[in-house]
Every structure is written in C-alpha cells, then in structure tokens.
C-alpha cells in the first residue's frame, strides 16, 4: 500500500563467522525458489486471508487499511490484539511448531495443526474453534487479489503445506522485517508500521509526503475500489517484499510511488535493481540480494534510493521529513 540522500547508515552488530572465517550473513536469507513451494504458497496465502478477514470483521476501520494486516512475530505471523466484545483475541501462525494458535484475554488457548489440508477444512476448523470460544464472526468468504477465486468453504483444491518451505518463508520475512524497521526509523513524517498484507501476500512499509493524492482510478483485481482509493488517499513511497506468484515466479523486493512523479522510473537506484514497466515498480530480485557481500546494506540502499527517487521527483519536503536512523536506547536528538 506503501534534500540530501538518507542521512546515516544502518547500525548492526558484527556478523558471526564460520570456522573458515567467512561471514554467515548471506545464510540468514534462506533459499526461496518460488516453483519449489508454489502449491504451499498458494494454500498459505488463502489461510492467511481467512485469519486476516477475522481481524477485518472485528476491528474498527483504520486509515489505509492498517487494521487488517498480519505482523512478523518471533514464531511466525500474528494478528496483534483483535477486539472481541469486551475481551481480546489473538491468532498466530507458528512456523516453528507448525500450529495456528488462538488466544483470548480470558486465558483461553486453542490450536490447529498446520498440515496438508484443504482451505475448506482449515476454514471450517477455525470457525468452529472460534465458536467454541464464544466468538462468532462472519467473514466474506471470497478471496482477494488472487486469480480465479473460490469461496473458502468450497475450496478443496488448495491443500498443500510443506513445513520446511513455510519456515524458510517466515525466516525471509524476519530478515526483511528488521531491515524495513531500521529504514522506517529514519522518517519523521507519517510512516506505516511494517505490515504483512494477506491479500497481496507481501510485507510492506510506506512513507507519506503529507499531501493528498489524486483519486485512485481503482481497478485492482480482487480489491474493491473503495478500499483502494482509501488506501491511496495520500501521496506515498512504498516498498516491500513478496515471495513470488505465477505471474511473477520469483521472490523480489519492490518499490513504487503513488502518484508516480515524472522521471521516477528513470532514476538511478541500487545496483542490481531496475524498473519493471509491466509492474510499474522498481524490482530487486531476492536472489540478487542473497548473492550480495552484505545483503542488509544492499536492501537498505534499495529502500533509501527508491524513496529518494520518489521524494526528489515528487517535491517532498525531505529536510522536514527525515532524520538519522534510530539507535536502540538513544532518544532522537532535537
């Protein structure tokens, strides 16, 4: 949904070394070839949509749809607290123990095993579990932003779950999440949390100029125009990570601006990244990042340079909007 160049640089502890003295940083970014886990990715996207729609149905609307995403956790992807009457509900995908955990502020805990099972079975099991906890929720069963959508309760086709692939996907999200959060810390203007959007199945962070944007034309497949227009009501520079799809079968980082200012796509950005005219975004392939001597630095530079392209060409007030990256336990100097 997402002056001088960014001031400062990422502050990270020294990387561990193996017995041969080579850095292990690249191994923190796991292999994630899309064709190898395509079926699991498709099923998992639909499972996350079911959980996300539970949050959507129970949570008051927040600007730009910020009430609907999931968030990277120490074990997987979680909803954060969801209001449920006078109590709180939380749902979390645990990609270590491979369970879906459901907890309430009353102390109730339930779980579903993450295993090969049809979307229809997953949907039925979660609805039943929530009802057992006294939480009755009606969701729109039609998936969003996927080709040829089928109602969750009628989808017996998507039924794959490879635990190793799901775990590697989560590990990639962990790495992206921490670099995105460092990038987020160097902005004084309005900036989103680092969200995992279950519709597009991607992790994203978005900066705002503070100015209104032209009304979005809509037309995003599988997404109501009213949702799209509210999400893009203000000028943005957005970046994120997605694991691939049939339309673009490789994991990649992306960055775009809305509205796209003149000259944005011609800007010089991080080596290894380029503007994809079909997608309307800058793309940094995940494998390019994994092959870099310092993947964290390459990703941070991609975030910085693509943002600078949007801000400079869009006439943003960068001097008023930016600050040095945050440092743990050190207040920002004013």
CSV table of C-alpha atoms in Angstrom, one decimal:
chain,number,residue,atom,x,y,z
A,1,UNK,CA,0.0,0.0,0.0
A,2,UNK,CA,3.3,1.7,0.5
A,3,UNK,CA,17.3,17.3,0.2
A,4,UNK,CA,20.3,15.0,0.7
A,5,UNK,CA,20.1,11.3,0.4
A,6,UNK,CA,19.0,9.4,3.6
A,7,UNK,CA,21.3,10.6,6.4
A,8,UNK,CA,23.2,7.9,8.4
A,9,UNK,CA,23.7,4.2,7.7
A,10,UNK,CA,22.4,1.0,9.3
A,11,UNK,CA,24.0,0.2,12.7
A,12,UNK,CA,24.4,-3.6,13.1
A,13,UNK,CA,26.4,-5.8,15.3
A,14,UNK,CA,29.3,-7.7,13.7
A,15,UNK,CA,28.2,-10.8,11.8
A,16,UNK,CA,29.3,-14.2,13.2
A,17,UNK,CA,31.9,-16.1,11.3
A,18,UNK,CA,32.3,-19.8,10.5
A,19,UNK,CA,35.4,-21.9,11.0
A,20,UNK,CA,36.9,-20.7,7.7
A,21,UNK,CA,36.4,-17.1,8.8
A,22,UNK,CA,33.7,-16.3,6.2
A,23,UNK,CA,30.7,-14.3,7.2
A,24,UNK,CA,27.4,-16.1,7.6
A,25,UNK,CA,25.3,-13.1,6.8
A,26,UNK,CA,24.0,-14.4,3.5
A,27,UNK,CA,22.8,-17.7,5.1
A,28,UNK,CA,20.4,-15.6,7.2
A,29,UNK,CA,18.5,-15.1,4.0
A,30,UNK,CA,17.2,-18.6,3.1
A,31,UNK,CA,16.7,-20.0,-0.3
A,32,UNK,CA,13.1,-19.4,-1.5
A,33,UNK,CA,12.7,-20.6,-5.1
A,34,UNK,CA,9.1,-20.0,-5.9
A,35,UNK,CA,8.5,-23.0,-8.2
A,36,UNK,CA,9.6,-25.4,-5.4
A,37,UNK,CA,6.9,-24.2,-2.9
A,38,UNK,CA,4.3,-22.8,-5.3
A,39,UNK,CA,1.5,-25.1,-4.0
A,40,UNK,CA,2.2,-24.4,-0.4
A,41,UNK,CA,2.5,-20.6,-1.1
A,42,UNK,CA,-1.0,-20.6,-2.7
A,43,UNK,CA,-2.6,-22.5,0.1
A,44,UNK,CA,-0.9,-20.5,2.8
A,45,UNK,CA,-2.0,-17.2,1.2
A,46,UNK,CA,-5.6,-18.4,1.4
A,47,UNK,CA,-5.2,-19.5,5.1
A,48,UNK,CA,-3.7,-16.1,6.0
A,49,UNK,CA,-6.7,-14.4,4.2
A,50,UNK,CA,-9.1,-16.4,6.4
A,51,UNK,CA,-7.3,-15.3,9.6
A,52,UNK,CA,-6.9,-11.7,8.2
A,53,UNK,CA,-10.6,-11.5,7.5
A,54,UNK,CA,-11.4,-12.4,11.0
A,55,UNK,CA,-9.4,-9.4,12.1
A,56,UNK,CA,-11.0,-7.3,9.4
A,57,UNK,CA,-14.5,-8.3,10.5
A,58,UNK,CA,-14.0,-7.4,14.2
A,59,UNK,CA,-11.7,-4.3,14.1
A,60,UNK,CA,-12.8,-0.7,13.5
A,61,UNK,CA,-11.6,0.7,10.2
A,62,UNK,CA,-8.2,2.4,10.4
A,63,UNK,CA,-6.7,4.7,7.8
A,64,UNK,CA,-5.2,3.0,4.7
A,65,UNK,CA,-6.5,-0.4,5.9
A,66,UNK,CA,-3.9,-0.6,8.7
A,67,UNK,CA,-6.4,-2.6,10.8
A,68,UNK,CA,-6.3,-5.7,8.5
A,69,UNK,CA,-2.6,-6.9,8.1
A,70,UNK,CA,-0.6,-9.5,10.0
A,71,UNK,CA,2.7,-8.9,11.6
A,72,UNK,CA,6.0,-10.8,11.8
A,73,UNK,CA,6.4,-12.4,15.2
A,74,UNK,CA,9.2,-14.4,16.9
A,75,UNK,CA,7.5,-17.6,15.7
A,76,UNK,CA,5.6,-16.7,12.6
A,77,UNK,CA,2.8,-14.2,11.6
A,78,UNK,CA,0.3,-12.9,14.0
A,79,UNK,CA,-2.8,-10.6,14.1
A,80,UNK,CA,-1.9,-8.5,17.1
A,81,UNK,CA,-4.8,-7.9,19.5
A,82,UNK,CA,-8.3,-8.0,18.0
A,83,UNK,CA,-11.3,-6.7,19.9
A,84,UNK,CA,-13.8,-9.4,20.7
A,85,UNK,CA,-16.6,-7.9,22.7
A,86,UNK,CA,-15.0,-6.8,26.0
A,87,UNK,CA,-12.1,-9.2,25.5
A,88,UNK,CA,-9.1,-9.5,23.2
A,89,UNK,CA,-8.5,-12.2,20.6
A,90,UNK,CA,-5.1,-13.0,19.0
A,91,UNK,CA,-4.4,-15.5,16.2
A,92,UNK,CA,-0.8,-16.5,15.2
A,93,UNK,CA,0.7,-18.8,12.6
A,94,UNK,CA,3.6,-20.6,14.4
A,95,UNK,CA,6.0,-21.7,11.7
A,96,UNK,CA,8.3,-23.4,14.2
A,97,UNK,CA,5.8,-25.8,15.8
A,98,UNK,CA,3.6,-25.5,12.8
A,99,UNK,CA,0.4,-24.7,14.6
A,100,UNK,CA,-2.2,-22.0,14.4
A,101,UNK,CA,-2.5,-20.5,17.9
A,102,UNK,CA,-5.7,-18.8,19.1
A,103,UNK,CA,-5.6,-17.0,22.4
A,104,UNK,CA,-8.0,-14.7,24.3
A,105,UNK,CA,-7.6,-12.3,27.2
A,106,UNK,CA,-9.8,-14.7,29.3
A,107,UNK,CA,-6.9,-17.1,29.3
A,108,UNK,CA,-8.4,-19.4,26.6
A,109,UNK,CA,-5.9,-21.2,24.3
A,110,UNK,CA,-6.6,-23.4,21.3
A,111,UNK,CA,-4.6,-24.5,18.3
A,112,UNK,CA,-5.0,-26.1,14.9
A,113,UNK,CA,-2.2,-28.1,13.4
A,114,UNK,CA,-0.7,-26.7,10.2
A,115,UNK,CA,-0.5,-29.6,7.9
A,116,UNK,CA,-1.7,-30.6,4.4
A,117,UNK,CA,-5.4,-29.8,4.4
A,118,UNK,CA,-7.9,-28.1,2.1
A,119,UNK,CA,-8.7,-24.5,2.5
A,120,UNK,CA,-12.3,-25.6,3.2
A,121,UNK,CA,-11.2,-27.8,6.1
A,122,UNK,CA,-9.0,-25.0,7.5
A,123,UNK,CA,-11.8,-22.5,7.3
A,124,UNK,CA,-14.3,-24.9,8.9
A,125,UNK,CA,-11.9,-25.8,11.7
A,126,UNK,CA,-11.1,-22.2,12.6
A,127,UNK,CA,-14.7,-21.0,12.5
A,128,UNK,CA,-15.6,-24.0,14.8
A,129,UNK,CA,-12.7,-23.2,17.2
A,130,UNK,CA,-13.7,-19.6,17.4
A,131,UNK,CA,-17.4,-20.6,18.1
A,132,UNK,CA,-16.1,-22.9,20.9
A,133,UNK,CA,-14.5,-19.8,22.4
A,134,UNK,CA,-17.8,-17.9,22.2
A,135,UNK,CA,-16.6,-15.8,19.2
A,136,UNK,CA,-19.0,-15.8,16.3
A,137,UNK,CA,-17.7,-13.9,13.3
A,138,UNK,CA,-19.0,-13.8,9.7
A,139,UNK,CA,-16.4,-13.1,7.0
A,140,UNK,CA,-16.6,-12.5,3.3
A,141,UNK,CA,-15.6,-15.9,2.0
A,142,UNK,CA,-14.3,-14.8,-1.4
A,143,UNK,CA,-10.5,-14.5,-1.5
A,144,UNK,CA,-9.0,-11.1,-2.5
A,145,UNK,CA,-6.3,-10.4,-5.1
A,146,UNK,CA,-5.9,-14.0,-6.3
A,147,UNK,CA,-6.8,-15.3,-9.8
A,148,UNK,CA,-9.9,-17.5,-10.2
A,149,UNK,CA,-11.1,-17.1,-6.6
A,150,UNK,CA,-13.2,-19.8,-4.9
A,151,UNK,CA,-15.2,-19.4,-1.7
A,152,UNK,CA,-13.1,-20.7,1.2
A,153,UNK,CA,-15.8,-23.2,2.3
A,154,UNK,CA,-15.8,-24.7,-1.2
A,155,UNK,CA,-12.0,-24.7,-1.9
A,156,UNK,CA,-10.9,-28.4,-1.8
A,157,UNK,CA,-8.2,-27.8,-4.4
A,158,UNK,CA,-5.6,-25.8,-2.4
A,159,UNK,CA,-4.4,-28.3,0.2
A,160,UNK,CA,-0.6,-28.2,0.3
A,161,UNK,CA,1.7,-27.5,3.3
A,162,UNK,CA,5.4,-28.0,3.2
A,163,UNK,CA,6.7,-27.2,6.8
A,164,UNK,CA,10.2,-26.5,5.6
A,165,UNK,CA,9.1,-24.1,2.9
A,166,UNK,CA,6.8,-22.3,5.3
A,167,UNK,CA,9.6,-22.0,7.8
A,168,UNK,CA,12.0,-20.6,5.2
A,169,UNK,CA,9.4,-18.1,4.0
A,170,UNK,CA,9.0,-16.9,7.6
A,171,UNK,CA,12.7,-16.7,8.0
A,172,UNK,CA,13.0,-14.5,4.9
A,173,UNK,CA,10.2,-12.3,6.4
A,174,UNK,CA,12.1,-12.0,9.7
A,175,UNK,CA,15.2,-10.6,7.8
A,176,UNK,CA,13.2,-8.2,5.7
A,177,UNK,CA,11.1,-7.0,8.7
A,178,UNK,CA,14.2,-6.0,10.7
A,179,UNK,CA,15.8,-4.0,7.8
A,180,UNK,CA,12.4,-2.4,7.0
A,181,UNK,CA,12.1,-1.3,10.6
A,182,UNK,CA,15.5,0.3,10.5
A,183,UNK,CA,14.6,2.2,7.4
A,184,UNK,CA,11.3,3.2,9.0
A,185,UNK,CA,13.1,4.7,11.9
A,186,UNK,CA,14.7,7.5,9.8
A,187,UNK,CA,11.5,9.3,9.0
A,188,UNK,CA,9.7,12.0,11.0
A,189,UNK,CA,6.7,12.2,8.7
A,190,UNK,CA,3.8,9.7,8.7
A,191,UNK,CA,5.1,6.2,8.0
A,192,UNK,CA,3.2,2.9,8.3
A,193,UNK,CA,4.2,0.1,10.6
A,194,UNK,CA,5.8,-2.9,8.7
A,195,UNK,CA,2.7,-4.8,7.6
A,196,UNK,CA,2.1,-8.2,6.1
A,197,UNK,CA,-0.8,-7.8,3.8
A,198,UNK,CA,-2.6,-11.1,3.3
A,199,UNK,CA,-4.4,-10.0,0.1
A,200,UNK,CA,-1.2,-9.4,-1.9
A,201,UNK,CA,0.8,-11.8,0.4
A,202,UNK,CA,3.6,-9.3,0.9
A,203,UNK,CA,5.5,-7.4,3.6
A,204,UNK,CA,5.4,-3.6,3.1
A,205,UNK,CA,6.4,-0.3,4.7
A,206,UNK,CA,5.1,3.1,3.4
A,207,UNK,CA,6.1,6.7,3.8
A,208,UNK,CA,3.8,9.6,3.2
A,209,UNK,CA,4.6,13.1,2.0
A,210,UNK,CA,1.7,14.6,4.0
A,211,UNK,CA,-0.1,15.7,0.8
A,212,UNK,CA,-3.4,14.5,-0.7
A,213,UNK,CA,-3.1,12.3,-3.8
A,214,UNK,CA,-5.3,12.3,-6.9
A,215,UNK,CA,-8.3,9.9,-6.6
A,216,UNK,CA,-7.0,6.5,-7.4
A,217,UNK,CA,-8.7,5.0,-10.5
A,218,UNK,CA,-9.3,1.7,-8.8
A,219,UNK,CA,-9.5,-1.4,-10.9
A,220,UNK,CA,-7.1,-3.5,-8.8
A,221,UNK,CA,-8.2,-7.2,-9.4
A,222,UNK,CA,-9.9,-8.7,-6.4
A,223,UNK,CA,-9.9,-5.5,-4.4
A,224,UNK,CA,-13.0,-3.1,-4.0
A,225,UNK,CA,-12.3,0.3,-5.5
A,226,UNK,CA,-13.4,2.0,-2.2
A,227,UNK,CA,-10.6,0.1,-0.4
A,228,UNK,CA,-8.0,1.0,-3.0
A,229,UNK,CA,-9.0,4.7,-3.0
A,230,UNK,CA,-8.9,4.9,0.8
A,231,UNK,CA,-5.5,3.2,0.9
A,232,UNK,CA,-4.0,5.7,-1.7
A,233,UNK,CA,-5.8,8.8,-0.5
A,234,UNK,CA,-2.4,10.5,0.1
A,235,UNK,CA,1.0,10.6,-1.7
A,236,UNK,CA,3.2,7.6,-0.8
A,237,UNK,CA,6.5,6.0,-1.4
A,238,UNK,CA,6.1,2.3,-0.6
A,239,UNK,CA,8.5,-0.7,-0.6
A,240,UNK,CA,8.1,-4.3,0.2
A,241,UNK,CA,8.9,-8.0,-0.3
A,242,UNK,CA,6.9,-10.7,-1.9
A,243,UNK,CA,7.7,-14.4,-2.4
A,244,UNK,CA,6.6,-14.6,-6.0
A,245,UNK,CA,3.4,-15.7,-7.8
A,246,UNK,CA,2.5,-17.5,-11.1
A,247,UNK,CA,2.5,-14.1,-12.8
A,248,UNK,CA,6.0,-13.2,-11.4
A,249,UNK,CA,7.6,-16.6,-10.3
A,250,UNK,CA,10.4,-15.3,-8.2
A,251,UNK,CA,10.8,-13.7,-4.8
A,252,UNK,CA,11.7,-10.0,-5.0
A,253,UNK,CA,11.8,-6.6,-3.2
A,254,UNK,CA,9.8,-3.8,-4.8
A,255,UNK,CA,9.3,-0.1,-4.5
A,256,UNK,CA,6.8,2.3,-6.1
A,257,UNK,CA,5.3,5.8,-5.8
A,258,UNK,CA,1.7,6.9,-6.0
A,259,UNK,CA,1.2,9.0,-7.8
A,260,UNK,CA,4.3,8.2,-9.8
A,261,UNK,CA,6.2,11.5,-10.4
A,262,UNK,CA,7.8,12.4,-13.8
A,263,UNK,CA,11.2,10.9,-14.1
A,264,UNK,CA,10.8,8.4,-11.2
A,265,UNK,CA,11.3,5.3,-13.3
A,266,UNK,CA,14.5,6.7,-14.9
A,267,UNK,CA,16.2,7.4,-11.5
A,268,UNK,CA,19.5,5.7,-10.7
A,269,UNK,CA,18.9,3.3,-7.8
A,270,UNK,CA,20.7,0.4,-6.1
A,271,UNK,CA,22.9,-1.7,-8.4
A,272,UNK,CA,21.1,-4.9,-9.3
A,273,UNK,CA,17.7,-3.2,-9.2
A,274,UNK,CA,15.7,-2.0,-12.2
A,275,UNK,CA,12.3,-0.5,-13.1
A,276,UNK,CA,9.8,-3.1,-14.4
A,277,UNK,CA,7.5,-1.3,-16.8
A,278,UNK,CA,4.9,-4.1,-16.7
A,279,UNK,CA,4.7,-4.0,-12.9
A,280,UNK,CA,5.2,-0.2,-12.6
A,281,UNK,CA,7.7,-0.7,-9.8
A,282,UNK,CA,11.4,-0.9,-9.1
A,283,UNK,CA,12.5,-4.6,-8.5
A,284,UNK,CA,15.4,-6.0,-6.6
A,285,UNK,CA,15.4,-9.8,-7.1
A,286,UNK,CA,15.7,-11.8,-3.9
A,287,UNK,CA,18.5,-13.9,-5.4
A,288,UNK,CA,20.5,-10.8,-6.2
A,289,UNK,CA,20.2,-9.8,-2.5
A,290,UNK,CA,21.3,-13.3,-1.4
A,291,UNK,CA,24.3,-13.1,-3.6
A,292,UNK,CA,25.5,-9.8,-2.2
A,293,UNK,CA,28.5,-9.5,0.1
A,294,UNK,CA,26.3,-7.5,2.5
A,295,UNK,CA,22.6,-8.3,1.9
A,296,UNK,CA,21.4,-6.0,4.7
A,297,UNK,CA,23.3,-3.0,3.3
A,298,UNK,CA,22.1,-3.7,-0.3
A,299,UNK,CA,18.5,-3.9,0.8
A,300,UNK,CA,18.8,-0.7,2.9
A,301,UNK,CA,20.3,1.1,0.0
A,302,UNK,CA,17.4,-0.1,-2.3
A,303,UNK,CA,14.9,1.3,0.2
A,304,UNK,CA,16.8,4.6,0.5
A,305,UNK,CA,17.5,5.2,-3.2
A,306,UNK,CA,14.0,4.3,-4.4
A,307,UNK,CA,12.4,6.5,-1.7
A,308,UNK,CA,14.8,9.4,-2.7
A,309,UNK,CA,13.7,8.9,-6.3
A,310,UNK,CA,10.1,9.4,-5.3
A,311,UNK,CA,10.7,12.2,-2.9
A,312,UNK,CA,13.1,14.2,-5.0
A,313,UNK,CA,11.0,14.0,-8.2
A,314,UNK,CA,7.8,14.5,-6.2
A,315,UNK,CA,9.0,17.6,-4.5
A,316,UNK,CA,8.7,16.3,-1.0
A,317,UNK,CA,10.0,18.4,1.9
A,318,UNK,CA,12.8,16.0,2.8
A,319,UNK,CA,14.6,18.3,5.2
A,320,UNK,CA,11.4,18.4,7.4
A,321,UNK,CA,10.5,14.7,6.9
A,322,UNK,CA,13.8,12.8,7.6
A,323,UNK,CA,16.1,12.1,10.5
A,324,UNK,CA,19.1,9.8,11.1
A,325,UNK,CA,18.2,6.1,11.6
A,326,UNK,CA,17.2,5.2,15.1
A,327,UNK,CA,19.7,3.7,17.6
A,328,UNK,CA,18.5,1.4,20.5
A,329,UNK,CA,18.1,3.2,23.8
A,330,UNK,CA,19.1,6.6,22.4
A,331,UNK,CA,16.4,9.3,22.1
A,332,UNK,CA,16.3,11.2,18.9
A,333,UNK,CA,18.2,14.5,19.2
A,334,UNK,CA,16.0,17.6,18.7
